[in-house]
């Protein structure tokens, strides 16, 4: 409340009289923030897992579109879904050709709140519209191909209702040529798995254990600068951020323009629901 | 408060109804599974040691030839509709508890048929006759139809009060050889009849007594009579209202409904279908929203429904109605499900023949018996949240667009291959508040974690080659012919990639005793260049398949 009183207290105002236009605007924003009674639920982002906080510090903004690309994008999408899903959000999946539920559960998705809808081409716009109205997250897979005007309507509807659209591409990258003519505009946030390397198997021994992925995030809005984060997706004990000091050729070249804000060996872990041992 | 005499009731209980509903020949060992636990077994399977509650693997180990089927509530309800139709000829007013159990208030029918015993005999005969044709099509039927011993077990009991009648019917089922499947307890003798039975029998009455039975046993009260001898006030203090209800029941003073504190309001919800619905899914969709409306109306009055009357009228003027009773308060989903089963029985789908000659033009739901809604305590984190309700409402809209089979939820069922571990089931077929979870038991032979993020619903044909370009094979002893060096994904060499590292082969030999279900596979995990992506490949019948991708 002190800031409210400050508005009427001209003396206090004059002390911090802003001079430049930018300063005035900043002051105005600050005041507006203080004056608004509370943060509406829909203004807050959907929470993400602790390990993804470095990548998405403000969570998933409601009404935005998230695109995934590269090897590991499906697992990354599962990890992104897991945070809101654990917090109670519902997820609808449309047009996913080959969902791996076990992997989603291992990443932390609560399948109790996941629904799959199968629809044909004609019905998919109205189905998507109905889902966007009620679900926090709608996963649109490669088998669902709305045309340009349908996509426009869908995006504005998602913005209005505060749903997050997650777009997944064909895993076998068969649609590389088709992607040029896709009806979707660029997503608000794009998560690109730039490099992925598995460890575990040898020449007939071992098994897949962990994968290290460098994720590039680029966005259209407040994120003016792309950022890179190295993740264990998954590691030996779940999803983790690769510590900054890890001696690996992967981090070396990215650190120059990437994860400078991750100071020291910060390990963000979460209790992944999987069997160990 | 005046003490009302309990309603004299006849109960019909069919043993192992989910198996009977399958309509398999009675001599076969058959089991119905819920998840990977055995829910219900046929007599032949029971003789082999397959019992409800076993795991799928245990059941297969005890009886390799056992036929396993997945549970299907609507199949059970459809099959039971035939029994109900036969019983309607004997008594006009039936109350269905669930598939396999129904109640008949005996007052009128007994007078008509000449006493409780005569009525019970006729009911038993009618049920047996109705069930027998379902035991198998064609020649099998003629072999067994008259053979009472191999026909499914049916118990008929008459007692004071519906829940007491169920206990008596279950007892009749157990003593089928001596009592011939019928037990009639004289008016006023219910308490003395129940007294020598073990308390565990009360488990037949639903969820609430389940916890009580264990407590009673630990208290050393092993028979129902010992429980009945307790002071009513003590029972009320220890077990609450539902315990006191049970105590009244075993003393022969059953009260119907269990807590009479509300009288049914003059309420009914009606929907007119234009054009008339001739398909089950259309009618069921209307029924679902109707059930939600009813539930809302009742909730506004602070009531919950324990018995609902479903009335359907067809375009040619037929009118059929059915009463459904539930142990506890029915949720909107539960009401909707019952209406759906009912409609499936009436409109006919699958094997059952249709009883309606036209489409359903009008549906009506009447809350026949209500009680004050004391509310169900939601779990600390659980319960249906606001967003969940919103989601379920939206799904109802989507179901209207794509049909009920188009809205699916993943359900854990267990298995070795990634494709088997989860299956998609229609949303209507599961109760969203009690979905099956992945159990924590290890699954021998399953792939180690992490699981593949992409599991192809149809495996793709690939090829795995060694350094000289020959297809890699796996011997019967599980050794690989040569280290794999290349994987060919496409038809031509365009999809040819280099194997960077690999592990396996892991051989799986499933259902080796079964000529049809037998599968032998060898699996490889490969990491390929370029890109470094990892895949799960399986060799079966000399060909390699791409089963899943670790994307």
PDB file of C-alpha atoms in Angstrom, chain B residues 22 44 62 88 94 140 155 195 198 239 254 330-331 345 352 370 376 397 426 482 511 532 541:
ATOM      1  CA  UNK B  22     -18.410 -63.044 -22.962  1.00  0.00           C
ATOM      2  CA  UNK B  44     -12.973 -74.337 -15.761  1.00  0.00           C
ATOM      3  CA  UNK B  62      -1.216 -71.733 -13.683  1.00  0.00           C
ATOM      4  CA  UNK B  88     -39.630 -58.408 -16.708  1.00  0.00           C
ATOM      5  CA  UNK B  94     -36.819 -54.452 -11.444  1.00  0.00           C
ATOM      6  CA  UNK B 140     -21.996 -75.710 -28.584  1.00  0.00           C
ATOM      7  CA  UNK B 155     -28.135 -67.359  -6.789  1.00  0.00           C
ATOM      8  CA  UNK B 195     -26.037 -64.650  12.324  1.00  0.00           C
ATOM      9  CA  UNK B 198     -18.677 -64.888   8.677  1.00  0.00           C
ATOM     10  CA  UNK B 239     -18.243 -46.912  12.683  1.00  0.00           C
ATOM     11  CA  UNK B 254     -32.870 -52.636   7.101  1.00  0.00           C
ATOM     12  CA  UNK B 330     -24.318 -41.614  -8.139  1.00  0.00           C
ATOM     13  CA  UNK B 331     -22.126 -39.093  -9.905  1.00  0.00           C
ATOM     14  CA  UNK B 345     -29.192 -53.067 -24.491  1.00  0.00           C
ATOM     15  CA  UNK B 352     -27.535 -58.445 -28.575  1.00  0.00           C
ATOM     16  CA  UNK B 370     -32.448 -39.455  -3.149  1.00  0.00           C
ATOM     17  CA  UNK B 376     -17.454 -37.056  -0.872  1.00  0.00           C
ATOM     18  CA  UNK B 397     -18.355 -31.113 -26.921  1.00  0.00           C
ATOM     19  CA  UNK B 426     -12.196 -44.226 -24.821  1.00  0.00           C
ATOM     20  CA  UNK B 482      27.925 -59.865 -37.076  1.00  0.00           C
ATOM     21  CA  UNK B 511       3.716 -66.974 -25.161  1.00  0.00           C
ATOM     22  CA  UNK B 532      23.245 -39.135 -33.272  1.00  0.00           C
ATOM     23  CA  UNK B 541      10.598 -63.481 -38.676  1.00  0.00           C
TER      24      UNK B 541
END
